[in-house]
DNA sequence: ACTGTTATTTATCGTTTGATAAATGATACC
DNA sequence: GGTATCATTTATCAAACGATAAATAACAGT
């Protein structure tokens, strides 16, 4: 009931050294570009932590900004969420990763290990995996679109390489079965689930990430090769 | 503003045939046990679908009941959520599943296939996997407790059996490494992730579940055996 | 058939929350 | 240094939402 005057201060350090005469307990006027960037970044971290039903007031509090200011930059909360989706999901996939998988100058094992090291570092972050899961549970089609991308750009190439490594016929000769795609998913699932346990369940995980990825690729690739070789006994 | 009288009717068919003289557009008085059961079941389905931030009013609507009635059975919404957790998570794990894994009268492959067929049917349902993920994202410790249970009752036994099948030393002789537990997680992840794709992302998945499970066990177990055998070359 | 019990509903409260309008003040420009 | 611009804040609204109190009616027991 009693409106307590909240002492605000910049929690972001010096974003822009504008006449630091006083210790900025006063209002801070930033350029729209900088402020928008700050709101989007804050929203990503905030929604990743508490979910997309997090309140704009609490987000504003974390940004050390008043809640209506957010509405100057984003007309509705949904607009902000859409921007977060765009920011987090669009453009994280690198086209060159398909080439990395398909480059037969190195062993498939090495290629997969290198790919998943990069993918773990650049994609499977705390923010990404949580927002991805929140979006999935909310029924957004972003997940399905991303899965389509993965199948085209990652899983199908992996199946092709597994076939080649197992000296099995090319996909152009013998069509890819659904279970072979699922097998490629197994490799992916091993890595993905590790980060689900880490970032969503906050469970204990193997601390040596490089060793884990190497081991995960070894085991799941061995299995995929063995079953594929068994399915195509003749060369 | 205008309070529209909502025409209610029993959407549950005949729960209890109490003098079906009229077609029950009137208020239905159930025994507390039956009503509570109905609310809990409805809450499980409702929260699984829309998340734990779903509104009690909408839940009541789905139950064809008024919102305050829920509060007669559960003092707060959190109490209802806790009850949902208890109902969904507690007691779904069967103690005999550990024995199933450890029973060497059959091949490990067969045991794992049978276990995961049962586990998929009894545990990895739409309701369970979604509420489990919602709870994880909300930071509930239920997930961590469940993971501890899984490690003790499932993963450690699997590692023991993999060691035996690969003619490697027993865990009592050579301690289990973190990566071996992770390898057991790979098997689990393959199955689990299939249902995440199905129930959370609503993505297309292999329609033949039995075939999928058999194949998944084949591939991931092959990999686990190969790496374990490689790690212990001598018998 | 009458009556007491209590399951259920109607009405409503107080807070939360997304969103808007008006007031304020920091900065750029002359 | 004065002034216009507009980024930011203060004040507030309306709907949503959890929760409570009082009224109503279904059923059991006599």
Short mmCIF file of C-alpha atoms (C1' of nucleotides) in Angstrom, two decimals:
data_model
loop_
_atom_site.label_atom_id
_atom_site.label_comp_id
_atom_site.label_asym_id
_atom_site.label_seq_id
_atom_site.Cartn_x
_atom_site.Cartn_y
_atom_site.Cartn_z
CA UNK A 1 0.00 0.00 0.00
CA UNK A 2 2.69 2.48 0.98
CA UNK A 3 4.66 3.15 -2.16
CA UNK A 4 8.21 2.70 -1.02
CA UNK A 5 10.69 4.63 -3.14
CA UNK A 6 13.02 2.02 -4.55
CA UNK A 7 16.65 2.96 -4.65
CA UNK A 8 17.81 2.01 -8.10
CA UNK A 9 21.33 1.82 -9.35
CA UNK A 10 23.06 0.53 -12.43
CA UNK A 11 23.71 -3.16 -11.88
CA UNK A 12 25.43 -3.43 -15.22
CA UNK A 13 28.54 -1.48 -14.47
CA UNK A 14 29.42 1.24 -16.89
CA UNK A 15 27.51 0.56 -20.08
CA UNK A 16 28.39 3.95 -21.43
CA UNK A 17 30.48 6.40 -19.46
CA UNK A 18 28.18 9.41 -19.64
CA UNK A 19 29.37 12.08 -17.26
CA UNK A 20 29.84 9.90 -14.16
CA UNK A 21 29.73 12.92 -11.88
CA UNK A 22 27.38 11.30 -9.43
CA UNK A 23 27.03 7.61 -8.73
CA UNK A 24 24.04 7.30 -11.05
CA UNK A 25 21.26 6.81 -8.58
CA UNK A 26 19.50 9.00 -11.08
CA UNK A 27 17.72 7.97 -14.25
CA UNK A 28 19.90 6.67 -17.03
CA UNK A 29 19.08 7.65 -20.59
CA UNK A 30 20.47 5.26 -23.17
CA UNK A 31 20.23 5.20 -26.92
CA UNK A 32 17.30 3.08 -28.10
CA UNK A 33 19.65 0.55 -29.69
CA UNK A 34 21.61 -0.02 -26.51
CA UNK A 35 18.52 -0.19 -24.33
CA UNK A 36 16.78 -2.61 -26.66
CA UNK A 37 19.83 -4.84 -26.75
CA UNK A 38 19.91 -4.76 -22.96
CA UNK A 39 16.24 -5.64 -22.66
CA UNK A 40 16.53 -8.52 -25.11
CA UNK A 41 19.60 -9.92 -23.41
CA UNK A 42 17.98 -9.57 -20.03
CA UNK A 43 14.80 -11.20 -21.29
CA UNK A 44 16.72 -14.18 -22.65
CA UNK A 45 18.44 -14.77 -19.34
CA UNK A 46 15.27 -14.11 -17.37
CA UNK A 47 12.90 -16.27 -19.40
CA UNK A 48 15.47 -19.04 -19.60
CA UNK A 49 15.57 -19.10 -15.84
CA UNK A 50 11.93 -18.69 -14.81
CA UNK A 51 10.05 -19.59 -17.97
CA UNK A 52 8.04 -17.62 -20.47
CA UNK A 53 5.36 -16.90 -17.88
CA UNK A 54 7.84 -14.78 -15.96
CA UNK A 55 6.48 -11.35 -15.13
CA UNK A 56 7.49 -8.21 -16.92
CA UNK A 57 7.80 -6.43 -13.58
CA UNK A 58 10.42 -8.84 -12.35
CA UNK A 59 12.28 -8.62 -15.62
CA UNK A 60 12.26 -4.83 -15.33
CA UNK A 61 13.58 -5.12 -11.80
CA UNK A 62 16.50 -7.21 -12.97
CA UNK A 63 17.23 -4.67 -15.66
CA UNK A 64 17.09 -1.87 -13.08
CA UNK A 65 14.44 -0.26 -15.19
CA UNK A 66 10.74 0.44 -14.76
CA UNK A 67 8.24 -2.00 -16.19
CA UNK A 68 6.50 0.39 -18.63
CA UNK A 69 9.82 1.05 -20.32
CA UNK A 70 9.78 -2.47 -21.69
CA UNK A 71 6.50 -1.63 -23.40
CA UNK A 72 8.08 1.27 -25.20
CA UNK A 73 10.38 -1.21 -26.95
CA UNK A 74 7.98 -4.13 -27.27
CA UNK A 75 4.25 -3.42 -27.67
CA UNK A 76 3.24 -6.67 -25.98
CA UNK A 77 4.93 -9.33 -23.91
CA UNK A 78 4.39 -11.79 -26.75
CA UNK A 79 6.39 -9.53 -29.05
CA UNK A 80 9.26 -9.68 -26.59
CA UNK A 81 8.98 -13.46 -26.39
CA UNK A 82 8.97 -13.73 -30.17
CA UNK A 83 12.07 -11.60 -30.25
CA UNK A 84 13.71 -13.89 -27.70
CA UNK A 85 12.87 -16.91 -29.85
CA UNK A 86 14.32 -15.22 -32.89
CA UNK A 87 17.42 -14.16 -31.03
CA UNK A 88 18.07 -17.56 -29.47
CA UNK A 89 17.11 -19.95 -32.25
CA UNK A 90 17.54 -18.20 -35.58
CA UNK A 91 21.00 -18.26 -37.00
CA UNK A 92 22.67 -20.40 -34.40
CA UNK A 93 23.01 -23.27 -36.81
CA UNK A 94 26.06 -22.88 -39.02
CA UNK A 95 25.74 -24.08 -42.60
CA UNK A 96 29.35 -25.27 -42.55
CA UNK A 97 28.55 -27.90 -39.95
CA UNK A 98 26.99 -30.10 -42.63
CA UNK A 99 30.23 -29.91 -44.56
CA UNK A 100 32.21 -30.75 -41.45
CA UNK A 101 30.20 -33.96 -41.06
CA UNK A 102 30.55 -34.89 -44.71
CA UNK A 103 34.27 -34.18 -45.09
CA UNK A 104 35.87 -37.61 -45.55
CA UNK A 105 39.43 -36.43 -45.15
CA UNK A 106 39.16 -37.38 -41.50
CA UNK A 107 37.59 -40.32 -39.72
CA UNK A 108 33.89 -40.07 -38.98
CA UNK A 109 34.68 -40.42 -35.30
CA UNK A 110 36.91 -37.35 -35.38
CA UNK A 111 34.39 -35.35 -37.34
CA UNK A 112 31.59 -36.14 -34.93
CA UNK A 113 33.72 -35.36 -31.91
CA UNK A 114 34.73 -32.02 -33.34
CA UNK A 115 31.18 -31.20 -34.36
CA UNK A 116 29.70 -31.98 -30.98
CA UNK A 117 32.38 -30.02 -29.17
CA UNK A 118 31.44 -26.98 -31.21
CA UNK A 119 27.72 -27.70 -31.00
CA UNK A 120 27.86 -28.12 -27.24
CA UNK A 121 29.72 -24.85 -26.85
CA UNK A 122 27.69 -22.77 -29.30
CA UNK A 123 24.19 -24.22 -29.09
CA UNK A 124 23.59 -26.42 -26.07
CA UNK A 125 23.95 -23.58 -23.58
CA UNK A 126 21.89 -23.00 -20.46
CA UNK A 127 19.75 -20.36 -22.14
CA UNK A 128 19.22 -22.27 -25.36
CA UNK A 129 18.28 -25.63 -23.95
CA UNK A 130 15.87 -24.22 -21.36
CA UNK A 131 14.10 -21.84 -23.72
CA UNK A 132 13.98 -24.64 -26.27
CA UNK A 133 12.26 -26.88 -23.74
CA UNK A 134 9.90 -24.17 -22.54
CA UNK A 135 8.94 -23.48 -26.13
CA UNK A 136 8.37 -27.15 -26.81
CA UNK A 137 6.11 -27.55 -23.80
CA UNK A 138 4.22 -24.44 -24.83
CA UNK A 139 3.48 -26.09 -28.16
CA UNK A 140 5.48 -23.66 -30.27
CA UNK A 141 6.38 -25.01 -33.68
CA UNK A 142 9.90 -23.68 -33.39
CA UNK A 143 10.99 -27.05 -32.08
CA UNK A 144 9.53 -28.94 -34.99
CA UNK A 145 11.14 -26.54 -37.42
CA UNK A 146 14.47 -26.96 -35.66
CA UNK A 147 14.11 -30.73 -35.72
CA UNK A 148 13.47 -30.62 -39.46
CA UNK A 149 16.60 -28.56 -39.85
CA UNK A 150 18.58 -31.04 -37.77
CA UNK A 151 17.31 -34.00 -39.77
CA UNK A 152 18.25 -32.39 -43.06
CA UNK A 153 21.54 -30.84 -42.07
CA UNK A 154 22.85 -33.27 -39.50
CA UNK A 155 21.10 -36.63 -39.22
CA UNK A 156 20.82 -37.48 -42.90
CA UNK A 157 24.49 -36.62 -43.46
CA UNK A 158 25.39 -38.75 -40.45
CA UNK A 159 23.42 -41.69 -41.80
CA UNK A 160 25.21 -41.30 -45.14
CA UNK A 161 28.58 -41.30 -43.42
CA UNK A 162 27.70 -44.26 -41.22
CA UNK A 163 26.68 -46.18 -44.33
CA UNK A 164 29.99 -45.33 -45.97
CA UNK A 165 32.01 -46.21 -42.87
CA UNK A 166 30.22 -49.55 -42.57
CA UNK A 167 30.76 -50.22 -46.30
CA UNK A 168 27.00 -50.38 -46.76
CA UNK A 169 25.18 -49.18 -49.90
CA UNK A 170 24.69 -45.47 -50.36
CA UNK A 171 21.30 -43.95 -49.49
CA UNK A 172 20.79 -43.32 -53.21
CA UNK A 173 21.02 -47.07 -53.77
CA UNK A 174 19.17 -48.38 -50.73
CA UNK A 175 16.76 -45.84 -49.19
CA UNK A 176 17.31 -44.78 -45.60
CA UNK A 177 15.08 -46.56 -43.12
CA UNK A 178 13.33 -44.76 -40.29
CA UNK A 179 15.34 -46.69 -37.76
CA UNK A 180 18.58 -45.45 -39.27
CA UNK A 181 17.48 -41.89 -38.67
CA UNK A 182 16.57 -42.93 -35.15
CA UNK A 183 20.08 -44.33 -34.78
CA UNK A 184 21.52 -40.96 -35.69
CA UNK A 185 19.20 -39.50 -33.08
CA UNK A 186 20.80 -41.83 -30.51
CA UNK A 187 24.13 -40.10 -30.95
CA UNK A 188 22.46 -36.76 -30.67
CA UNK A 189 20.33 -37.85 -27.72
CA UNK A 190 23.36 -38.93 -25.74
CA UNK A 191 24.85 -35.44 -25.92
CA UNK A 192 21.55 -33.59 -25.66
CA UNK A 193 20.39 -35.54 -22.62
CA UNK A 194 23.63 -34.77 -20.85
CA UNK A 195 22.78 -31.09 -21.05
CA UNK A 196 19.18 -31.67 -20.06
CA UNK A 197 20.44 -33.33 -16.91
CA UNK A 198 22.89 -30.52 -16.36
CA UNK A 199 20.82 -27.42 -17.16
CA UNK A 200 17.25 -28.53 -16.53
CA UNK A 201 17.48 -31.09 -13.74
CA UNK A 202 20.62 -29.57 -12.24
CA UNK A 203 21.84 -33.10 -11.70
CA UNK A 204 25.43 -34.17 -11.31
CA UNK A 205 27.13 -34.88 -14.63
CA UNK A 206 30.57 -35.98 -15.77
CA UNK A 207 32.70 -32.85 -15.25
CA UNK A 208 35.13 -33.48 -18.11
CA UNK A 209 33.03 -32.41 -21.08
CA UNK A 210 35.63 -33.20 -23.73
CA UNK A 211 36.10 -36.69 -22.38
CA UNK A 212 32.36 -37.16 -22.20
CA UNK A 213 31.79 -36.13 -25.80
CA UNK A 214 34.60 -38.34 -27.05
CA UNK A 215 33.26 -41.28 -25.09
CA UNK A 216 29.66 -40.64 -26.12
CA UNK A 217 30.58 -40.53 -29.80
CA UNK A 218 32.68 -43.68 -29.43
CA UNK A 219 29.90 -45.69 -27.87
CA UNK A 220 26.94 -44.53 -29.92
CA UNK A 221 28.91 -44.59 -33.18
CA UNK A 222 30.20 -48.08 -32.48
CA UNK A 223 26.64 -49.22 -32.00
CA UNK A 224 25.40 -47.54 -35.14
CA UNK A 225 28.25 -49.01 -37.20
CA UNK A 226 27.77 -52.48 -35.79
CA UNK A 227 24.05 -52.61 -36.51
CA UNK A 228 24.45 -51.09 -39.97
CA UNK A 229 27.20 -53.54 -40.86
CA UNK A 230 24.99 -56.37 -39.63
CA UNK A 231 22.08 -55.13 -41.74
CA UNK A 232 24.24 -55.15 -44.91
CA UNK A 233 26.43 -58.27 -44.64
CA UNK A 234 27.57 -58.15 -48.30
CA UNK A 235 29.61 -55.35 -49.71
CA UNK B 1 -19.75 -7.88 -16.73
CA UNK B 2 -22.98 -9.65 -17.44
CA UNK B 3 -22.79 -12.92 -15.57
CA UNK B 4 -23.84 -15.43 -18.16
CA UNK B 5 -25.31 -18.58 -16.64
CA UNK B 6 -23.18 -21.40 -17.88
CA UNK B 7 -24.99 -24.56 -18.77
CA UNK B 8 -23.06 -27.32 -17.08
CA UNK B 9 -23.39 -31.01 -17.67
CA UNK B 10 -21.51 -34.12 -16.71
CA UNK B 11 -18.75 -34.63 -19.27
CA UNK B 12 -17.60 -37.77 -17.54
CA UNK B 13 -20.48 -40.00 -18.35
CA UNK B 14 -21.95 -41.94 -15.46
CA UNK B 15 -19.45 -41.90 -12.66
CA UNK B 16 -21.98 -43.21 -10.23
CA UNK B 17 -25.49 -44.03 -11.30
CA UNK B 18 -27.38 -42.00 -8.72
CA UNK B 19 -31.02 -41.83 -9.69
CA UNK B 20 -30.62 -40.85 -13.31
CA UNK B 21 -34.14 -39.52 -13.46
CA UNK B 22 -33.20 -36.28 -15.18
CA UNK B 23 -30.24 -35.69 -17.51
CA UNK B 24 -28.23 -34.09 -14.74
CA UNK B 25 -28.08 -30.48 -15.85
CA UNK B 26 -28.41 -29.97 -12.14
CA UNK B 27 -25.71 -30.04 -9.52
CA UNK B 28 -24.02 -33.36 -8.98
CA UNK B 29 -23.17 -34.41 -5.45
CA UNK B 30 -20.43 -36.99 -5.28
CA UNK B 31 -18.77 -38.69 -2.36
CA UNK B 32 -15.60 -36.84 -1.31
CA UNK B 33 -13.43 -39.78 -2.36
CA UNK B 34 -14.83 -39.90 -5.87
CA UNK B 35 -14.72 -36.14 -6.33
CA UNK B 36 -11.17 -35.91 -5.05
CA UNK B 37 -10.07 -38.70 -7.38
CA UNK B 38 -11.73 -36.87 -10.24
CA UNK B 39 -10.04 -33.57 -9.40
CA UNK B 40 -6.63 -35.19 -9.09
CA UNK B 41 -7.00 -37.06 -12.36
CA UNK B 42 -8.24 -33.95 -14.08
CA UNK B 43 -5.39 -31.91 -12.62
CA UNK B 44 -2.81 -34.40 -13.88
CA UNK B 45 -4.15 -34.24 -17.42
CA UNK B 46 -4.63 -30.49 -17.24
CA UNK B 47 -1.24 -29.57 -15.80
CA UNK B 48 0.49 -32.03 -18.12
CA UNK B 49 -1.02 -30.22 -21.05
CA UNK B 50 -0.73 -26.54 -20.11
CA UNK B 51 1.89 -26.56 -17.38
CA UNK B 52 1.79 -25.98 -13.66
CA UNK B 53 0.88 -22.33 -14.15
CA UNK B 54 -2.47 -23.41 -15.56
CA UNK B 55 -5.37 -21.65 -13.91
CA UNK B 56 -7.66 -23.26 -11.40
CA UNK B 57 -10.65 -21.73 -13.16
CA UNK B 58 -9.85 -23.49 -16.40
CA UNK B 59 -9.23 -26.75 -14.58
CA UNK B 60 -12.62 -26.41 -12.89
CA UNK B 61 -14.21 -25.77 -16.26
CA UNK B 62 -12.76 -28.98 -17.64
CA UNK B 63 -14.06 -30.86 -14.63
CA UNK B 64 -17.50 -29.29 -15.12
CA UNK B 65 -17.25 -28.01 -11.60
CA UNK B 66 -16.95 -24.56 -10.05
CA UNK B 67 -13.55 -23.23 -9.13
CA UNK B 68 -14.10 -22.86 -5.38
CA UNK B 69 -14.92 -26.55 -5.14
CA UNK B 70 -11.30 -27.36 -5.86
CA UNK B 71 -10.39 -25.34 -2.79
CA UNK B 72 -12.60 -27.48 -0.62
CA UNK B 73 -10.41 -30.46 -1.48
CA UNK B 74 -7.06 -28.70 -1.70
CA UNK B 75 -6.44 -25.65 0.51
CA UNK B 76 -4.04 -24.08 -1.98
CA UNK B 77 -3.08 -24.61 -5.58
CA UNK B 78 0.37 -25.69 -4.45
CA UNK B 79 -1.21 -28.47 -2.39
CA UNK B 80 -2.92 -29.71 -5.53
CA UNK B 81 0.34 -29.55 -7.46
CA UNK B 82 2.14 -31.45 -4.72
CA UNK B 83 -0.56 -34.08 -4.88
CA UNK B 84 -0.12 -34.32 -8.64
CA UNK B 85 3.62 -34.82 -8.17
CA UNK B 86 3.00 -37.52 -5.61
CA UNK B 87 0.41 -39.21 -7.78
CA UNK B 88 2.52 -39.14 -10.93
CA UNK B 89 6.00 -39.83 -9.61
CA UNK B 90 5.73 -41.78 -6.39
CA UNK B 91 5.33 -45.49 -6.76
CA UNK B 92 5.62 -45.74 -10.50
CA UNK B 93 8.99 -47.36 -10.21
CA UNK B 94 8.67 -51.11 -9.57
CA UNK B 95 11.26 -52.67 -7.30
CA UNK B 96 11.24 -55.84 -9.40
CA UNK B 97 12.68 -53.98 -12.38
CA UNK B 98 16.12 -54.07 -10.78
CA UNK B 99 15.82 -57.83 -10.53
CA UNK B 100 14.70 -58.04 -14.14
CA UNK B 101 17.89 -56.26 -15.21
CA UNK B 102 20.08 -58.46 -13.01
CA UNK B 103 18.55 -61.82 -13.91
CA UNK B 104 21.25 -63.60 -15.91
CA UNK B 105 19.03 -66.43 -17.09
CA UNK B 106 18.45 -64.41 -20.23
CA UNK B 107 20.72 -62.35 -22.43
CA UNK B 108 21.27 -58.76 -21.34
CA UNK B 109 19.85 -57.63 -24.65
CA UNK B 110 16.57 -59.43 -23.99
CA UNK B 111 16.37 -58.12 -20.46
CA UNK B 112 16.90 -54.55 -21.56
CA UNK B 113 14.36 -54.84 -24.34
CA UNK B 114 11.76 -56.23 -22.01
CA UNK B 115 12.49 -53.63 -19.36
CA UNK B 116 12.22 -50.70 -21.74
CA UNK B 117 9.01 -52.02 -23.24
CA UNK B 118 7.46 -52.04 -19.78
CA UNK B 119 9.08 -48.78 -18.78
CA UNK B 120 7.88 -47.04 -21.92
CA UNK B 121 4.35 -48.29 -21.35
CA UNK B 122 4.13 -47.63 -17.61
CA UNK B 123 6.32 -44.59 -17.07
CA UNK B 124 7.17 -42.67 -20.22
CA UNK B 125 3.60 -41.58 -20.86
CA UNK B 126 2.40 -38.22 -22.10
CA UNK B 127 1.44 -37.08 -18.60
CA UNK B 128 4.56 -38.32 -16.89
CA UNK B 129 7.16 -36.97 -19.26
CA UNK B 130 5.58 -33.53 -19.55
CA UNK B 131 5.01 -33.05 -15.84
CA UNK B 132 8.50 -34.36 -15.23
CA UNK B 133 9.90 -31.73 -17.58
CA UNK B 134 7.74 -28.95 -16.16
CA UNK B 135 8.90 -29.89 -12.68
CA UNK B 136 12.52 -29.93 -13.78
CA UNK B 137 12.29 -26.50 -15.35
CA UNK B 138 10.57 -25.20 -12.22
CA UNK B 139 13.59 -26.32 -10.21
CA UNK B 140 11.76 -28.96 -8.20
CA UNK B 141 14.07 -31.52 -6.64
CA UNK B 142 11.78 -34.34 -7.64
CA UNK B 143 13.83 -34.81 -10.78
CA UNK B 144 17.08 -35.08 -8.91
CA UNK B 145 15.54 -37.58 -6.51
CA UNK B 146 14.20 -39.59 -9.42
CA UNK B 147 17.59 -39.53 -11.11
CA UNK B 148 19.21 -40.83 -7.93
CA UNK B 149 16.68 -43.64 -7.88
CA UNK B 150 17.40 -44.44 -11.52
CA UNK B 151 21.14 -44.49 -10.95
CA UNK B 152 20.82 -46.85 -8.00
CA UNK B 153 18.12 -49.13 -9.33
CA UNK B 154 18.80 -49.10 -13.04
CA UNK B 155 22.10 -47.64 -14.21
CA UNK B 156 24.42 -49.27 -11.71
CA UNK B 157 22.83 -52.67 -12.36
CA UNK B 158 23.18 -52.08 -16.10
CA UNK B 159 26.86 -51.19 -15.71
CA UNK B 160 27.34 -54.37 -13.68
CA UNK B 161 25.68 -56.45 -16.38
CA UNK B 162 27.61 -54.75 -19.17
CA UNK B 163 30.82 -55.50 -17.33
CA UNK B 164 29.80 -59.13 -17.01
CA UNK B 165 28.72 -59.41 -20.63
CA UNK B 166 32.01 -57.88 -21.79
CA UNK B 167 33.92 -60.24 -19.47
CA UNK B 168 35.35 -57.23 -17.67
CA UNK B 169 36.13 -57.15 -13.94
CA UNK B 170 33.23 -56.73 -11.53
CA UNK B 171 32.55 -53.30 -10.05
CA UNK B 172 33.64 -54.68 -6.69
CA UNK B 173 37.08 -55.37 -8.21
CA UNK B 174 37.48 -52.31 -10.44
CA UNK B 175 35.38 -49.31 -9.37
CA UNK B 176 32.84 -47.95 -11.83
CA UNK B 177 34.04 -44.88 -13.71
CA UNK B 178 31.82 -41.87 -14.28
CA UNK B 179 31.87 -42.46 -17.99
CA UNK B 180 30.48 -45.96 -17.53
CA UNK B 181 27.46 -44.51 -15.79
CA UNK B 182 27.19 -42.03 -18.63
CA UNK B 183 27.25 -44.96 -21.03
CA UNK B 184 24.27 -46.47 -19.25
CA UNK B 185 22.62 -43.09 -19.57
CA UNK B 186 23.12 -43.31 -23.34
CA UNK B 187 20.84 -46.32 -23.52
CA UNK B 188 18.32 -44.54 -21.37
CA UNK B 189 18.67 -41.30 -23.31
CA UNK B 190 17.92 -42.99 -26.60
CA UNK B 191 14.54 -44.16 -25.33
CA UNK B 192 13.79 -41.08 -23.27
CA UNK B 193 14.57 -38.67 -26.07
CA UNK B 194 12.24 -40.56 -28.39
CA UNK B 195 9.37 -39.72 -26.05
CA UNK B 196 10.53 -36.14 -25.61
CA UNK B 197 10.31 -35.75 -29.36
CA UNK B 198 6.93 -37.43 -29.38
CA UNK B 199 5.19 -35.88 -26.38
CA UNK B 200 6.93 -32.54 -25.94
CA UNK B 201 7.93 -31.49 -29.44
CA UNK B 202 5.09 -33.37 -31.14
CA UNK B 203 7.56 -34.35 -33.80
CA UNK B 204 7.28 -37.33 -36.10
CA UNK B 205 8.78 -40.49 -34.63
CA UNK B 206 9.20 -44.10 -35.70
CA UNK B 207 5.66 -45.51 -35.42
CA UNK B 208 6.68 -49.07 -34.54
CA UNK B 209 7.57 -48.69 -30.87
CA UNK B 210 8.59 -52.31 -30.30
CA UNK B 211 10.92 -52.22 -33.26
CA UNK B 212 12.33 -48.91 -32.11
CA UNK B 213 13.09 -50.17 -28.62
CA UNK B 214 14.70 -53.34 -29.90
CA UNK B 215 16.83 -51.36 -32.31
CA UNK B 216 17.74 -48.72 -29.74
CA UNK B 217 18.87 -51.35 -27.24
CA UNK B 218 20.84 -53.13 -29.94
CA UNK B 219 22.75 -50.08 -31.01
CA UNK B 220 23.44 -48.48 -27.65
CA UNK B 221 24.25 -51.79 -25.99
CA UNK B 222 26.63 -52.76 -28.78
CA UNK B 223 28.45 -49.50 -28.27
CA UNK B 224 28.63 -49.91 -24.52
CA UNK B 225 29.93 -53.47 -24.82
CA UNK B 226 32.51 -52.54 -27.44
CA UNK B 227 33.98 -49.69 -25.42
CA UNK B 228 33.95 -51.67 -22.19
CA UNK B 229 35.64 -54.63 -23.85
CA UNK B 230 38.23 -52.26 -25.28
CA UNK B 231 38.85 -50.73 -21.85
CA UNK B 232 39.53 -54.17 -20.32
CA UNK B 233 41.45 -56.13 -22.96
CA UNK B 234 42.55 -58.88 -20.54
CA UNK B 235 40.14 -61.22 -18.85
"C1'" DA C 1 -42.23 -36.67 4.60
"C1'" DC C 2 -39.09 -34.15 7.53
"C1'" DT C 3 -34.67 -32.70 8.93
"C1'" DG C 4 -29.64 -32.40 9.49
"C1'" DT C 5 -25.43 -32.80 7.17
"C1'" DT C 6 -22.40 -31.31 3.90
"C1'" DA C 7 -21.15 -31.20 -1.12
"C1'" DT C 8 -21.61 -27.64 -4.31
"C1'" DT C 9 -22.53 -23.07 -6.03
"C1'" DT C 10 -22.88 -17.94 -6.03
"C1'" DA C 11 -20.80 -13.80 -4.88
"C1'" DT C 12 -16.86 -11.42 -3.80
"C1'" DC C 13 -12.29 -9.96 -2.01
"C1'" DG C 14 -7.34 -8.66 -2.64
"C1'" DT C 15 -3.40 -9.25 -5.27
"C1'" DT C 16 -1.06 -9.87 -9.43
"C1'" DT C 17 -0.15 -8.66 -13.97
"C1'" DG C 18 -0.18 -6.93 -18.76
"C1'" DA C 19 -0.80 -2.61 -20.60
"C1'" DT C 20 -1.64 2.73 -21.13
"C1'" DA C 21 -1.43 7.83 -20.29
"C1'" DA C 22 0.62 11.60 -18.48
"C1'" DA C 23 4.54 13.71 -16.09
"C1'" DT C 24 9.55 14.19 -15.77
"C1'" DG C 25 14.25 14.93 -16.86
"C1'" DA C 26 18.68 13.76 -19.55
"C1'" DT C 27 20.85 14.93 -23.64
"C1'" DA C 28 21.74 17.05 -28.25
"C1'" DC C 29 21.65 21.04 -30.79
"C1'" DC C 30 21.90 25.84 -31.62
"C1'" DG D 1 22.90 28.67 -21.51
"C1'" DG D 2 18.36 28.05 -23.39
"C1'" DT D 3 15.28 24.87 -25.72
"C1'" DA D 4 13.30 20.90 -28.11
"C1'" DT D 5 13.33 16.00 -28.25
"C1'" DC D 6 12.33 11.79 -26.47
"C1'" DA D 7 13.97 8.18 -23.09
"C1'" DT D 8 12.35 7.16 -18.71
"C1'" DT D 9 9.41 7.30 -14.70
"C1'" DT D 10 5.09 7.84 -11.98
"C1'" DA D 11 0.42 6.82 -11.64
"C1'" DT D 12 -3.19 4.04 -12.89
"C1'" DC D 13 -6.48 0.94 -15.33
"C1'" DA D 14 -8.76 -3.47 -16.32
"C1'" DA D 15 -8.57 -8.17 -16.56
"C1'" DA D 16 -6.82 -12.37 -14.56
"C1'" DC D 17 -6.29 -15.14 -10.73
"C1'" DG D 18 -5.88 -17.39 -6.12
"C1'" DA D 19 -8.62 -17.67 -2.33
"C1'" DT D 20 -12.72 -16.99 1.14
"C1'" DA D 21 -17.52 -16.54 2.98
"C1'" DA D 22 -22.12 -17.22 2.69
"C1'" DA D 23 -26.06 -19.28 0.32
"C1'" DT D 24 -28.07 -23.40 -1.79
"C1'" DA D 25 -29.47 -28.04 -2.57
"C1'" DA D 26 -28.60 -33.25 -2.78
"C1'" DC D 27 -28.77 -37.08 -0.10
"C1'" DA D 28 -28.99 -40.01 4.31
"C1'" DG D 29 -31.20 -41.19 8.41
"C1'" DT D 30 -35.27 -41.28 10.98
#
